[in-house]
Tab-separated table of C-alpha atoms in Angstrom:
chain	number	residue	atom	x	y	z
P	1	MET	CA	-5.329	-27.950	-0.497
P	2	THR	CA	-8.632	-29.630	-1.396
P	3	PHE	CA	-11.394	-27.254	-2.459
P	4	ASP	CA	-14.320	-27.367	-0.057
P	5	PRO	CA	-16.988	-24.676	-0.591
P	6	GLY	CA	-17.859	-24.855	3.084
P	7	GLN	CA	-14.352	-23.758	4.030
P	8	LEU	CA	-14.339	-20.515	2.046
P	9	GLY	CA	-15.934	-18.283	4.664
P	10	GLN	CA	-13.894	-19.779	7.499
P	11	SER	CA	-10.639	-19.477	5.558
P	12	LYS	CA	-10.753	-15.664	5.743
P	13	ALA	CA	-11.047	-15.734	9.518
P	14	ASP	CA	-8.331	-18.379	9.799
P	15	LEU	CA	-5.999	-16.347	7.584
P	16	ALA	CA	-6.533	-13.183	9.635
P	17	GLU	CA	-5.887	-15.028	12.896
P	18	THR	CA	-2.765	-16.746	11.521
P	19	LEU	CA	-1.206	-13.519	10.237
P	20	ARG	CA	-1.924	-11.750	13.518
P	21	MET	CA	-0.377	-14.644	15.454
P	22	LEU	CA	2.763	-14.629	13.313
P	23	ARG	CA	3.260	-10.889	13.821
P	24	LYS	CA	2.895	-11.172	17.581
P	25	ARG	CA	5.200	-14.176	17.708
P	26	ALA	CA	7.802	-12.073	15.898
P	27	SER	CA	7.300	-9.335	18.534
P	28	ARG	CA	6.481	-6.728	15.899
P	29	THR	CA	3.935	-3.918	16.040
P	30	GLN	CA	1.378	-3.231	13.343
P	31	VAL	CA	3.098	0.090	12.609
P	32	TRP	CA	6.469	-1.620	12.045
P	33	LEU	CA	5.004	-4.374	9.879
P	34	ALA	CA	2.900	-1.972	7.801
P	35	GLN	CA	5.960	0.158	7.058
P	36	ARG	CA	8.042	-2.918	6.206
P	37	CYS	CA	5.384	-4.161	3.764
P	38	ASN	CA	4.665	-0.702	2.331
P	39	ILE	CA	0.976	-0.807	3.247
P	40	SER	CA	-1.029	1.422	5.566
P	41	GLN	CA	-1.427	0.547	9.221
P	42	THR	CA	-5.196	0.814	8.746
P	43	LYS	CA	-5.110	-1.813	5.993
P	44	LEU	CA	-2.960	-4.125	8.100
P	45	SER	CA	-5.353	-3.735	11.025
P	46	ASN	CA	-8.287	-4.595	8.747
P	47	ILE	CA	-6.390	-7.634	7.447
P	48	GLU	CA	-5.741	-8.901	10.971
P	49	THR	CA	-9.376	-8.454	11.985
P	50	GLY	CA	-10.705	-10.105	8.821
P	51	ARG	CA	-12.426	-6.992	7.480
P	52	VAL	CA	-10.112	-6.953	4.435
P	53	THR	CA	-8.928	-10.034	2.543
P	54	PRO	CA	-5.246	-9.614	1.646
P	55	SER	CA	-3.949	-10.433	-1.805
P	56	LEU	CA	-1.423	-13.218	-2.210
P	57	ILE	CA	1.291	-10.572	-2.661
P	58	ASP	CA	0.307	-8.907	0.637
P	59	VAL	CA	0.493	-12.263	2.385
P	60	GLU	CA	3.908	-13.101	0.955
P	61	LEU	CA	5.265	-9.688	2.027
P	62	ILE	CA	3.970	-10.210	5.556
P	63	LEU	CA	5.363	-13.745	5.765
P	64	ARG	CA	8.823	-12.567	4.728
P	65	ALA	CA	8.738	-9.586	7.074
P	66	VAL	CA	7.922	-11.691	10.144
P	67	ASP	CA	10.330	-14.449	9.060
P	68	ALA	CA	7.590	-17.098	9.100
P	69	PRO	CA	8.754	-20.701	9.579
P	70	PRO	CA	9.130	-22.537	6.228
P	71	GLU	CA	6.718	-25.248	7.320
P	72	LEU	CA	3.983	-22.601	7.730
P	73	VAL	CA	4.569	-20.607	4.551
P	74	ALA	CA	3.015	-23.087	2.111
P	75	GLU	CA	0.033	-23.615	4.398
P	76	VAL	CA	-0.623	-19.886	4.821
P	77	VAL	CA	-0.228	-19.193	1.087
P	78	ALA	CA	-2.741	-21.964	0.324
P	79	LEU	CA	-5.080	-20.433	2.907
P	80	ALA	CA	-4.684	-17.028	1.235
P	81	ARG	CA	-5.626	-18.449	-2.174
P	82	LEU	CA	-8.708	-20.036	-0.639
P	83	ALA	CA	-9.612	-16.767	1.100
P	84	ASN	CA	-9.493	-15.005	-2.277
P	85	THR	CA	-11.949	-17.506	-3.751
P	86	GLU	CA	-15.727	-17.301	-3.421
P	87	TRP	CA	-18.277	-20.045	-3.994
P	88	GLN	CA	-21.750	-19.028	-5.201
P	89	GLY	CA	-24.016	-22.050	-5.069
P	90	LYS	CA	-26.887	-22.382	-7.527
P	91	ARG	CA	-29.402	-23.326	-4.846
P	92	ALA	CA	-28.576	-20.156	-2.913
P	93	SER	CA	-29.113	-18.133	-6.109
P	94	TRP	CA	-32.485	-19.798	-6.588
P	95	ARG	CA	-33.505	-18.929	-3.020
P	96	ARG	CA	-32.511	-15.283	-3.464
P	97	GLY	CA	-34.145	-15.078	-6.875
P	98	LEU	CA	-32.379	-15.475	-10.200
P	99	GLU	CA	-33.131	-11.861	-11.152
P	100	LYS	CA	-30.869	-10.741	-8.280
P	101	ARG	CA	-28.035	-12.721	-9.846
P	102	GLN	CA	-28.653	-10.842	-13.078
P	103	ALA	CA	-28.320	-7.552	-11.194
P	104	GLU	CA	-24.962	-8.723	-9.801
P	105	LEU	CA	-23.729	-9.640	-13.287
P	106	ALA	CA	-24.870	-6.272	-14.613
P	107	GLY	CA	-22.809	-4.643	-11.871
P	108	LEU	CA	-19.685	-6.595	-12.847
P	109	GLU	CA	-20.212	-5.693	-16.499
P	110	ALA	CA	-20.707	-2.024	-15.629
P	111	GLU	CA	-17.421	-1.859	-13.700
P	112	ALA	CA	-15.282	-3.654	-16.295
P	113	THR	CA	-13.959	-2.231	-19.547
P	114	THR	CA	-12.400	-5.376	-21.046
P	115	LEU	CA	-14.504	-8.518	-20.807
P	116	ARG	CA	-13.573	-11.984	-22.050
P	117	TYR	CA	-16.007	-14.916	-22.243
P	118	PHE	CA	-14.966	-18.509	-22.932
P	119	LEU	CA	-18.014	-20.549	-23.933
P	120	PRO	CA	-17.366	-24.252	-24.595
P	121	ALA	CA	-20.912	-25.507	-24.051
P	122	MET	CA	-23.669	-22.918	-24.691
P	123	VAL	CA	-24.256	-19.363	-25.848
P	124	THR	CA	-24.171	-16.796	-23.036
P	125	GLY	CA	-27.202	-14.627	-22.284
P	126	LEU	CA	-25.533	-11.492	-23.635
P	127	LEU	CA	-25.556	-13.038	-27.122
P	128	ALA	CA	-28.824	-14.976	-26.895
P	129	THR	CA	-32.229	-14.457	-28.449
P	130	PRO	CA	-35.270	-14.268	-26.136
P	131	GLU	CA	-36.398	-17.760	-27.167
P	132	TYR	CA	-32.949	-19.200	-26.477
P	133	ILE	CA	-32.827	-17.504	-23.054
P	134	ARG	CA	-36.231	-18.840	-22.041
P	135	ALA	CA	-35.313	-22.357	-23.112
P	136	SER	CA	-31.958	-22.252	-21.299
P	137	LEU	CA	-33.771	-21.386	-18.064
P	138	GLY	CA	-36.260	-24.217	-18.410
P	139	HIS	CA	-34.638	-26.201	-15.574
P	140	SER	CA	-34.872	-23.280	-13.132
P	141	PRO	CA	-37.604	-23.294	-10.480
P	142	GLY	CA	-40.385	-20.706	-10.270
P	143	ASP	CA	-41.347	-17.869	-12.587
P	144	ILE	CA	-38.456	-17.083	-14.923
P	145	SER	CA	-40.083	-14.100	-16.664
P	146	LYS	CA	-38.202	-11.510	-14.553
P	147	THR	CA	-34.909	-13.283	-15.170
P	148	VAL	CA	-35.504	-13.325	-18.925
P	149	THR	CA	-36.248	-9.598	-18.825
P	150	LYS	CA	-33.092	-8.855	-16.822
P	151	LYS	CA	-30.949	-10.921	-19.200
P	152	LEU	CA	-32.314	-9.032	-22.182
P	153	GLU	CA	-31.731	-5.687	-20.423
P	154	ARG	CA	-28.099	-6.638	-19.797
P	155	GLN	CA	-27.533	-6.930	-23.549
P	156	ALA	CA	-27.507	-3.129	-23.784
P	157	THR	CA	-23.956	-3.186	-22.417
P	158	LEU	CA	-22.759	-4.592	-25.765
P	159	TYR	CA	-23.505	-1.222	-27.347
P	160	ASP	CA	-21.336	0.712	-24.895
P	161	ALA	CA	-18.423	1.776	-27.092
P	162	THR	CA	-16.188	2.340	-24.047
P	163	LYS	CA	-16.106	-1.417	-23.430
P	164	ARG	CA	-14.346	-4.207	-25.303
P	165	PHE	CA	-15.853	-7.691	-25.490
P	166	THR	CA	-14.289	-10.888	-26.767
P	167	PHE	CA	-16.427	-14.039	-26.917
P	168	LEU	CA	-14.862	-17.395	-27.771
P	169	LEU	CA	-17.375	-20.116	-28.669
P	170	THR	CA	-16.700	-23.706	-29.598
P	171	GLU	CA	-18.758	-25.262	-32.383
P	172	GLN	CA	-20.450	-27.265	-29.628
P	173	ALA	CA	-21.593	-24.055	-27.922
P	174	VAL	CA	-22.938	-22.515	-31.117
P	175	ARG	CA	-24.771	-25.582	-32.393
P	176	TRP	CA	-26.065	-27.170	-29.167
P	177	ALA	CA	-29.793	-27.410	-29.882
P	178	VAL	CA	-31.324	-25.546	-26.940
P	179	VAL	CA	-34.282	-24.552	-29.159
P	180	PRO	CA	-35.820	-26.051	-32.355
P	181	ARG	CA	-33.784	-25.883	-35.559
P	182	ALA	CA	-35.498	-22.810	-37.023
P	183	ALA	CA	-34.917	-20.913	-33.783
P	184	MET	CA	-31.303	-22.115	-33.705
P	185	ALA	CA	-30.800	-20.570	-37.145
P	186	VAL	CA	-32.077	-17.240	-35.781
P	187	GLN	CA	-29.760	-17.569	-32.782
P	188	ILE	CA	-26.719	-18.164	-34.977
P	189	ASP	CA	-27.760	-15.268	-37.222
P	190	ARG	CA	-27.707	-13.066	-34.122
P	191	LEU	CA	-24.073	-14.013	-33.500
P	192	VAL	CA	-23.234	-12.942	-37.045
P	193	SER	CA	-25.054	-9.645	-36.545
P	194	LEU	CA	-23.350	-8.846	-33.232
P	195	SER	CA	-19.933	-9.663	-34.700
P	196	HIS	CA	-20.226	-6.474	-36.779
P	197	LEU	CA	-20.178	-4.270	-33.650
P	198	THR	CA	-16.824	-2.501	-33.544
P	199	ASN	CA	-16.269	-3.233	-29.841
P	200	VAL	CA	-17.389	-6.887	-29.966
P	201	ARG	CA	-15.159	-9.726	-31.196
P	202	ILE	CA	-16.804	-13.102	-31.676
P	203	GLY	CA	-14.428	-15.985	-32.271
P	204	VAL	CA	-15.400	-19.564	-33.080
P	205	LEU	CA	-13.453	-22.794	-32.618
P	206	PRO	CA	-14.735	-25.375	-35.142
P	207	ILE	CA	-14.552	-29.048	-34.257
P	208	GLY	CA	-11.395	-30.436	-35.821
P	209	ALA	CA	-9.241	-27.420	-35.004
P	210	ALA	CA	-6.013	-28.733	-33.474
P	211	VAL	CA	-5.879	-27.387	-29.926
P	212	LEU	CA	-3.772	-29.307	-27.425
P	213	ARG	CA	-5.762	-28.241	-24.364
P	214	GLY	CA	-9.357	-29.425	-24.132
P	215	PRO	CA	-12.134	-26.958	-23.179
P	216	MET	CA	-13.298	-27.720	-19.659
P	217	ASN	CA	-15.288	-24.872	-18.117
P	218	THR	CA	-17.238	-21.804	-19.073
P	219	PHE	CA	-15.439	-18.813	-17.602
P	220	THR	CA	-15.443	-15.011	-17.739
P	221	VAL	CA	-12.592	-12.628	-16.980
P	222	TYR	CA	-13.392	-9.033	-16.021
P	223	ASP	CA	-10.419	-6.798	-16.854
P	224	GLN	CA	-7.481	-8.333	-14.982
P	225	ARG	CA	-9.089	-8.345	-11.546
P	226	LEU	CA	-11.653	-11.132	-11.367
P	227	ALA	CA	-12.539	-14.441	-13.021
P	228	THR	CA	-15.714	-16.494	-12.635
P	229	VAL	CA	-15.960	-20.195	-13.506
P	230	GLU	CA	-19.296	-21.936	-14.071
P	231	THR	CA	-20.134	-25.440	-12.852
P	232	PHE	CA	-23.377	-27.414	-12.798
P	233	THR	CA	-23.997	-26.556	-9.158
P	234	GLY	CA	-22.769	-22.960	-9.008
P	235	ARG	CA	-19.843	-20.718	-9.806
P	236	ILE	CA	-16.415	-20.037	-8.365
P	237	VAL	CA	-15.155	-16.459	-8.189
P	238	PHE	CA	-11.371	-15.997	-8.251
P	239	GLN	CA	-9.940	-12.671	-7.116
P	240	ASP	CA	-6.329	-13.646	-6.575
P	241	ALA	CA	-4.150	-12.088	-9.288
P	242	ARG	CA	-2.426	-15.390	-10.068
P	243	ASP	CA	-5.677	-17.251	-10.602
P	244	VAL	CA	-6.933	-14.464	-12.859
P	245	ALA	CA	-3.650	-14.487	-14.804
P	246	GLU	CA	-3.916	-18.246	-15.371
P	247	HIS	CA	-7.391	-17.848	-16.839
P	248	LEU	CA	-6.118	-15.058	-19.089
P	249	GLU	CA	-3.392	-17.410	-20.326
P	250	VAL	CA	-5.928	-20.131	-21.122
P	251	PHE	CA	-8.118	-17.581	-22.889
P	252	ALA	CA	-5.179	-16.363	-24.985
P	253	LEU	CA	-4.411	-19.954	-26.004
P	254	TYR	CA	-7.898	-20.512	-27.414
P	255	GLU	CA	-8.058	-17.016	-28.869
P	256	GLY	CA	-4.985	-17.835	-30.934
P	257	HIS	CA	-6.811	-20.789	-32.548
P	258	ALA	CA	-10.190	-19.091	-33.100
P	259	LEU	CA	-11.671	-17.733	-36.329
P	260	PHE	CA	-12.737	-14.090	-36.276
P	261	GLY	CA	-14.261	-11.563	-38.669
P	262	GLU	CA	-15.314	-12.774	-42.101
P	263	GLU	CA	-13.892	-16.248	-41.478
P	264	ALA	CA	-16.057	-16.630	-38.383
P	265	ARG	CA	-19.111	-15.176	-40.108
P	266	SER	CA	-18.687	-17.594	-43.018
P	267	VAL	CA	-18.586	-20.609	-40.701
P	268	LEU	CA	-21.494	-19.310	-38.631
P	269	GLY	CA	-23.498	-18.780	-41.827
P	270	GLU	CA	-22.937	-22.389	-42.840
P	271	TRP	CA	-24.080	-23.599	-39.422
P	272	ALA	CA	-27.182	-21.398	-39.553
P	273	ASN	CA	-28.053	-22.652	-43.048
P	274	SER	CA	-27.712	-26.270	-41.904
P	275	CYS	CA	-30.485	-25.571	-39.378
P	276	ARG	CA	-32.763	-24.398	-42.184
P	277	LEU	CA	-32.455	-27.585	-44.251
């Protein structure tokens, strides 16, 4: 199925209608189907009215229970994956105000206990200096002062010992000159400093490291329940367990090739010193 951001909202309604139609065509009641799928009748009712988006597992259980025609199964499963995906366009974020987006991110970070960030292009705001943050927002419309403040406030989450953070940065991400060289040295020094936090792991992937899969997108995985992928024009939010699992697999691949601890700090120190020359 081709990804079309405009279809995402409609896909949830289409999925609800299709599942309801299949149950009725099988001449089954909601009570019977809920019991067969080991879910509550209330949840099934909410699924069929579109108030609750079913997981892919829920959908597969329902399709088997109502003996859905084979020609419909693949189509409905694809619809379910689309329904579990959310598109957040950058222009919409600009209209709402970028500081509201920062509040949403703070909420995701507050709920999660294990957070993984794959950064192939730039340093994320959680690890950035104020100067780096301001420069990275230079393309954004309007007054960015509130957004800068919110980004800096979010950094407090790094000091929450109940959470575990892993950041994977390519050499490209670390050394991309968002700010002048002297400020880049300070930014890289900050990475070294944060790497000493007991609950923060900062891994680096130097250019030349042999990794078969090329880095394509910035993405974040919150626990094992949600993954967000950044693009130039917005972000895609995946909530389906299989999509999240695939991003965890990609993360583990790069994590296995990254330098951590003193090895990472040594490389980062060299990169910082090169900015001071």
